[in-house]
CSV table of C-alpha atoms in Angstrom, one decimal:
chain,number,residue,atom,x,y,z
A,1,UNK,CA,-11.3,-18.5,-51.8
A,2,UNK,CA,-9.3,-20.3,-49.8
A,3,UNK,CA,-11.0,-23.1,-47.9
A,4,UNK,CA,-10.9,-27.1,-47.2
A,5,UNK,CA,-13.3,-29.6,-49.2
A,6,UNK,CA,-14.4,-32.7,-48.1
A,7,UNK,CA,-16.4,-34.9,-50.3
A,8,UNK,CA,-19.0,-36.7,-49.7
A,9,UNK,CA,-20.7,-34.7,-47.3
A,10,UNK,CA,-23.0,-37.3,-46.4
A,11,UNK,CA,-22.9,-41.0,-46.8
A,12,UNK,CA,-24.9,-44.1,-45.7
A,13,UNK,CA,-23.1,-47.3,-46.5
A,14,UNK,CA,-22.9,-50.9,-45.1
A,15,UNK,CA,-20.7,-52.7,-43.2
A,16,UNK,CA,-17.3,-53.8,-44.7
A,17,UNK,CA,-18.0,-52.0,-47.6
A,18,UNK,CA,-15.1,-49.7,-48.1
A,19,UNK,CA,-15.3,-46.0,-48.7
A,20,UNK,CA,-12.6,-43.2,-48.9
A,21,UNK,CA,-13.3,-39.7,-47.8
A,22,UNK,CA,-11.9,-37.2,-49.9
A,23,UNK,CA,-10.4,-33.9,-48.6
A,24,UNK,CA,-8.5,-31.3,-50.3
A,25,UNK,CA,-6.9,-27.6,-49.5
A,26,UNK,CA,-6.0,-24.6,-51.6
A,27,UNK,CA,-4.2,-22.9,-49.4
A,28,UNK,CA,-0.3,-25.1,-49.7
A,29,UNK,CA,-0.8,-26.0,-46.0
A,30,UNK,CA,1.8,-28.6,-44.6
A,31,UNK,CA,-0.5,-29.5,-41.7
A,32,UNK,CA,-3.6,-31.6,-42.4
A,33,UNK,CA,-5.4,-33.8,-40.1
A,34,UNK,CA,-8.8,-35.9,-39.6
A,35,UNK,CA,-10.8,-35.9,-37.0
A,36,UNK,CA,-14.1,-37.4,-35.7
A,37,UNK,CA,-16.9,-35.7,-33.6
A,38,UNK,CA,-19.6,-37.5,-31.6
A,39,UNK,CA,-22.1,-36.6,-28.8
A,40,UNK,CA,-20.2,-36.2,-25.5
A,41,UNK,CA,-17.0,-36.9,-27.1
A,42,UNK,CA,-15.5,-33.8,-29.0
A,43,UNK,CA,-13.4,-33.8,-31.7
A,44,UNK,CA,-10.7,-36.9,-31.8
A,45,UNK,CA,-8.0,-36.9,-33.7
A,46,UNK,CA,-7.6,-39.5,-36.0
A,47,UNK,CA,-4.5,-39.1,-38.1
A,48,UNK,CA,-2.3,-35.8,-39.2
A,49,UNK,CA,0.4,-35.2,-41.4
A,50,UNK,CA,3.2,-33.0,-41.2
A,51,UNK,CA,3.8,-32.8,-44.8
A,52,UNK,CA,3.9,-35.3,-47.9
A,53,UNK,CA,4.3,-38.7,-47.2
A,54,UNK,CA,4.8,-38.0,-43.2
A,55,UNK,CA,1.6,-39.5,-41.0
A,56,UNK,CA,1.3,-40.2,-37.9
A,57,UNK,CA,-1.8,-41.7,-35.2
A,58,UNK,CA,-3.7,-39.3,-33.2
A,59,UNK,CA,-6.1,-40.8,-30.5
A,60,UNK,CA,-8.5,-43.0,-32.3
A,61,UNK,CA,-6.2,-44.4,-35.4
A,62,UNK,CA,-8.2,-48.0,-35.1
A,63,UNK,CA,-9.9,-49.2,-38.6
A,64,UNK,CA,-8.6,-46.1,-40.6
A,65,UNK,CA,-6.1,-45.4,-43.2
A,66,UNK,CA,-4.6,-42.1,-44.6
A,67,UNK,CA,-2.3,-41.0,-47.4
A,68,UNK,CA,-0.6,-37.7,-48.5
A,69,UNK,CA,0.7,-38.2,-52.0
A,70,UNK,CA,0.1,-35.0,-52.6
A,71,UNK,CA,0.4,-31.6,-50.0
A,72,UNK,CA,-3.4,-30.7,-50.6
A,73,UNK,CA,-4.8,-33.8,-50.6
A,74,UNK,CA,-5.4,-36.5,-47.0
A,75,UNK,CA,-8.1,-39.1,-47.9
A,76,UNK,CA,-9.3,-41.0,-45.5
A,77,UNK,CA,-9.9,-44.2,-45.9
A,78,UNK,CA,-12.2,-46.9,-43.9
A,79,UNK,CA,-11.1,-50.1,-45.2
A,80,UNK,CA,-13.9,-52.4,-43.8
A,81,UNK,CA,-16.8,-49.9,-42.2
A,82,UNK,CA,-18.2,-50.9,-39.0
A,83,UNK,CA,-21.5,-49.0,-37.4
A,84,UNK,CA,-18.5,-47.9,-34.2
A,85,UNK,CA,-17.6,-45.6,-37.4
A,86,UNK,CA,-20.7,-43.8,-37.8
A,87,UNK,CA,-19.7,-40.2,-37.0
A,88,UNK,CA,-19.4,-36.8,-38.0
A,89,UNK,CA,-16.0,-36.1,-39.9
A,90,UNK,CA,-13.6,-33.2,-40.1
A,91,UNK,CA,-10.6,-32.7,-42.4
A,92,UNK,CA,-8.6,-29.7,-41.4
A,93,UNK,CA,-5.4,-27.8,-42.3
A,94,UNK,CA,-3.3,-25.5,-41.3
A,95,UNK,CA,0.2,-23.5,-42.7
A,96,UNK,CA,4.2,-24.4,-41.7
A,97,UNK,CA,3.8,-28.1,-40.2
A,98,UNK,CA,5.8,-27.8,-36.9
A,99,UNK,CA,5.7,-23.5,-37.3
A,100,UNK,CA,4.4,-20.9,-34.7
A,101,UNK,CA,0.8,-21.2,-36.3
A,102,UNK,CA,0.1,-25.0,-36.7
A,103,UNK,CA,-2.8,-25.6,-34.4
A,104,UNK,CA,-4.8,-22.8,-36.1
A,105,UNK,CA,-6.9,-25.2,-38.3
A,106,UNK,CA,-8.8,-24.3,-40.9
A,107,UNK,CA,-11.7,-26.9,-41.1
A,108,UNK,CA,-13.7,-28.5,-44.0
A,109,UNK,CA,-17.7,-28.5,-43.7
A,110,UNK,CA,-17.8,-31.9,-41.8
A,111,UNK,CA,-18.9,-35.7,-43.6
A,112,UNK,CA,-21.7,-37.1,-42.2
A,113,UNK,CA,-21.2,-41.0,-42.3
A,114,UNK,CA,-23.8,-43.5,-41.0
A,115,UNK,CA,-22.6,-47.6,-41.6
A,116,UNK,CA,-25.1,-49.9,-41.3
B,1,UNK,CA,-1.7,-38.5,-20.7
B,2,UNK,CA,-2.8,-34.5,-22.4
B,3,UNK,CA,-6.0,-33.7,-21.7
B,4,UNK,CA,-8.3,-30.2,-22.4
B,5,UNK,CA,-11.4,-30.1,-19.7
B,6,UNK,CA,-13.9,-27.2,-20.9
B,7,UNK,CA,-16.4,-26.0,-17.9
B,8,UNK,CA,-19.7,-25.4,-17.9
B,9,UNK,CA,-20.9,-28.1,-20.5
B,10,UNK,CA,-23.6,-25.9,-21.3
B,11,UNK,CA,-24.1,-22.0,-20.7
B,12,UNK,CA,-27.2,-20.3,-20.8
B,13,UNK,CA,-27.1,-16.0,-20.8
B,14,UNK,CA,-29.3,-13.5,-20.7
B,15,UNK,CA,-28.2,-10.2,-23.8
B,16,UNK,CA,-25.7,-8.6,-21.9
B,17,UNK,CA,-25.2,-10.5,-19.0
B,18,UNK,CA,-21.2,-10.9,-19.4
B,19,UNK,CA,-19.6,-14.6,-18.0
B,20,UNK,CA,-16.6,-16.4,-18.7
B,21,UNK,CA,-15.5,-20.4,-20.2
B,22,UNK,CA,-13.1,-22.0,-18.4
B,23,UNK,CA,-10.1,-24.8,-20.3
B,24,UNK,CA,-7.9,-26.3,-17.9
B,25,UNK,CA,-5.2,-28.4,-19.2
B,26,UNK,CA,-2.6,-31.0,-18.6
B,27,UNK,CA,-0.1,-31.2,-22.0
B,28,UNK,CA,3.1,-32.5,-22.2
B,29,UNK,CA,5.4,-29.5,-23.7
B,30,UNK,CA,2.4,-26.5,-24.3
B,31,UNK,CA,3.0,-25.0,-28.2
B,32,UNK,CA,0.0,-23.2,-28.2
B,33,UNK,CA,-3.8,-22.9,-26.9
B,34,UNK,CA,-6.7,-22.2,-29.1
B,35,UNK,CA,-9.9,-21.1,-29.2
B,36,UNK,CA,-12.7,-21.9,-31.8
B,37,UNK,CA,-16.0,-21.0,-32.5
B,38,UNK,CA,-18.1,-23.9,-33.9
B,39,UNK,CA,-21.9,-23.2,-35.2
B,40,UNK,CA,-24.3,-26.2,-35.8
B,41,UNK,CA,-23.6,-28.1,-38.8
B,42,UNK,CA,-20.4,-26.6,-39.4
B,43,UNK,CA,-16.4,-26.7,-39.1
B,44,UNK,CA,-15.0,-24.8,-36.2
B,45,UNK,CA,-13.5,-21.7,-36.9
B,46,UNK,CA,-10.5,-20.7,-35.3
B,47,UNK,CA,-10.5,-17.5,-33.2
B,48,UNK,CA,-7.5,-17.3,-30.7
B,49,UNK,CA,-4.4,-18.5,-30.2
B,50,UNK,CA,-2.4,-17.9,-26.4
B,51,UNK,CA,1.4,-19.3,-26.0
B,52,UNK,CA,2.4,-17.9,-23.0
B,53,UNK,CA,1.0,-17.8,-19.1
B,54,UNK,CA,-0.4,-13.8,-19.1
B,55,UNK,CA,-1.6,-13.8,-22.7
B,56,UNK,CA,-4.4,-11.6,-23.8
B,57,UNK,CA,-6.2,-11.9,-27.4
B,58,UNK,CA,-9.1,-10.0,-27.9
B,59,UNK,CA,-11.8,-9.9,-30.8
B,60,UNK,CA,-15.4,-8.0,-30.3
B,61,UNK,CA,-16.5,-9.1,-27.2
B,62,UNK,CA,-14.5,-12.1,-26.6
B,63,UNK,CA,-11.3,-12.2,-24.7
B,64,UNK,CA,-9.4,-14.8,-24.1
B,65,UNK,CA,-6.6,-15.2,-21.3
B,66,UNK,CA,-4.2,-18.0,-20.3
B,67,UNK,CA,-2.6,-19.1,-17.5
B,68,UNK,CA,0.1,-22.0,-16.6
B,69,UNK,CA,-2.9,-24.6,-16.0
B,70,UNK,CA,-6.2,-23.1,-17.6
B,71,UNK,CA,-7.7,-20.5,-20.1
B,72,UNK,CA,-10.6,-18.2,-20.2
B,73,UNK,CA,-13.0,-16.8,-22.3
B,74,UNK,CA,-14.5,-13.8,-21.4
B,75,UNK,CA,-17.5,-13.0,-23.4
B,76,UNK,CA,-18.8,-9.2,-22.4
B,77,UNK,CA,-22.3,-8.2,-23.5
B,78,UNK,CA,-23.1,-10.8,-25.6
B,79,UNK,CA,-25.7,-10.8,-28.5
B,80,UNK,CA,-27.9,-13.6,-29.5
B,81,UNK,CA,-25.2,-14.4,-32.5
B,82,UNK,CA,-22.7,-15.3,-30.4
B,83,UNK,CA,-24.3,-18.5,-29.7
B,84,UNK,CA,-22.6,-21.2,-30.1
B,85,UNK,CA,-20.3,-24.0,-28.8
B,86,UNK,CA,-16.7,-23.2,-28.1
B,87,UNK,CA,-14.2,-25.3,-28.0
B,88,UNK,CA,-10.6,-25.1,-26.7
B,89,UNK,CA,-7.4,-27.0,-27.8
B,90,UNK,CA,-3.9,-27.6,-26.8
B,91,UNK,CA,-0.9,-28.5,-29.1
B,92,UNK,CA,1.9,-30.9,-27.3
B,93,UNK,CA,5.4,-31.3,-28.4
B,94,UNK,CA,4.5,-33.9,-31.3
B,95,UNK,CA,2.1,-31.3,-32.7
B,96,UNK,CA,-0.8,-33.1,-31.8
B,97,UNK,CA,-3.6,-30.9,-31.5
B,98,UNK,CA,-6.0,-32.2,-28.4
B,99,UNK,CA,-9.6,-30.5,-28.1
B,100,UNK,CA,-11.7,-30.2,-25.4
B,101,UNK,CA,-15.6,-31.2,-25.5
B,102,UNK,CA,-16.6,-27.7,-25.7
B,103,UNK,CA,-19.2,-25.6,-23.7
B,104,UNK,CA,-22.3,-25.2,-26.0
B,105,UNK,CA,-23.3,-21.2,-25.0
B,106,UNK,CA,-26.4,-19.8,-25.9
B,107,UNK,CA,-27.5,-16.1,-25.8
B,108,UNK,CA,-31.1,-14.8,-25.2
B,109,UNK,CA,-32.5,-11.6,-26.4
């Protein structure tokens, strides 16, 4: 079944304690991307990646980190956790980075983080 | 600066009573407009995608239109699962994908 996993799915952690968010595809997608959600807000991109080792910012970059080592995998990473972080997160993919159909995300289930 | 504006906020229909979600946009270089269905607690789920001003896309009783500055979705005879929040998004010339806020709709038998 083809589909996007984010792991964990919910997580209450602490200030300045560092987590990573896992996310991985199935489908050999070149697009993958992060993105936040919050009340009144929408979805926010936080970073993207055309392809292996190729990231770039979206709109709200500030206090996180990504990596593509690998073309299904984009963890996110939130070096130092502050409670401005506490959000509902979205990893999402999609086929030929830069082709006709990039923009027709597939989502993961969402990661529920709370920093206290 | 790109920016996806989605009207009403909030929607509230009677079974059957047809209406229609507006996105207006402002993006530098358009590559594409899309429509997604999102239901609590889960992922959006991509429905449409428009790239041209006069673009039709049509699934069940949504339709979705495009014009140079906004998009609609036309939702005839709905049923009480259609509810949810839909939410539009424009792709610029980086490939950055911008969303709107999305207009939460909700159906009544």
């Amino acid at each position: 079944e083809a589909q996007v996993t984010q792991n964990p799915r919910y997580l209450i952690t602490v200030t300045g304690k560092k987590l990573t968010v896992t996310c991985s595809q199935n489908m050999n997608h070149e697009y993958m991307s992060w993105y936040r959600q919050d009340p009144g807000l929408g979805l926010r991109q936080i970073y993207y990646s055309m392809n292996v080792e190729v990231t770039d910012k979206g709109d709200v970059p500030e206090g996180y980190k990504v990596s593509r080592k690998e073309k299904r995998n984009f963890p996110l990473i939130l070096e130092s956790p502050s409670p401005n972080q506490t959000s509902l997160y979205f990893c999402a993919s999609s086929g030929l980075a830069g082709g006709p159909n990039t923009g027709e995300l597939f989502f993961g289930e969402g990661s529920r983080l709370t920093v206290l | 600066e790109d920016q996806v504006t989605q009207s009403p906020e909030a929607l509230r229909l009677q079974e059957g009573e047809s209406s229609s979600l507006n996105c207006s946009y402002t993006v530098s270089g358009l590559r594409g407009l899309f429509w997604y269905r999102q239901d609590p607690g889960k992922g959006p789920e991509f429905l449409f995608t428009l790239y041209s001003a006069g673009e039709e896309k049509e699934k069940e009783r949504l339709k979705a239109t495009l014009t140079k500055k906004e998009s609609f979705l036309h939702i005839t005879a709905p049923k009480p699962e259609d509810s949810a929040t839909y939410l539009c998004a424009v792709r610029n010339r980086d490939d950055k994908i911008i969303f709107g806020k999305g207009t939460r709709l909700h159906i009544l038998p």
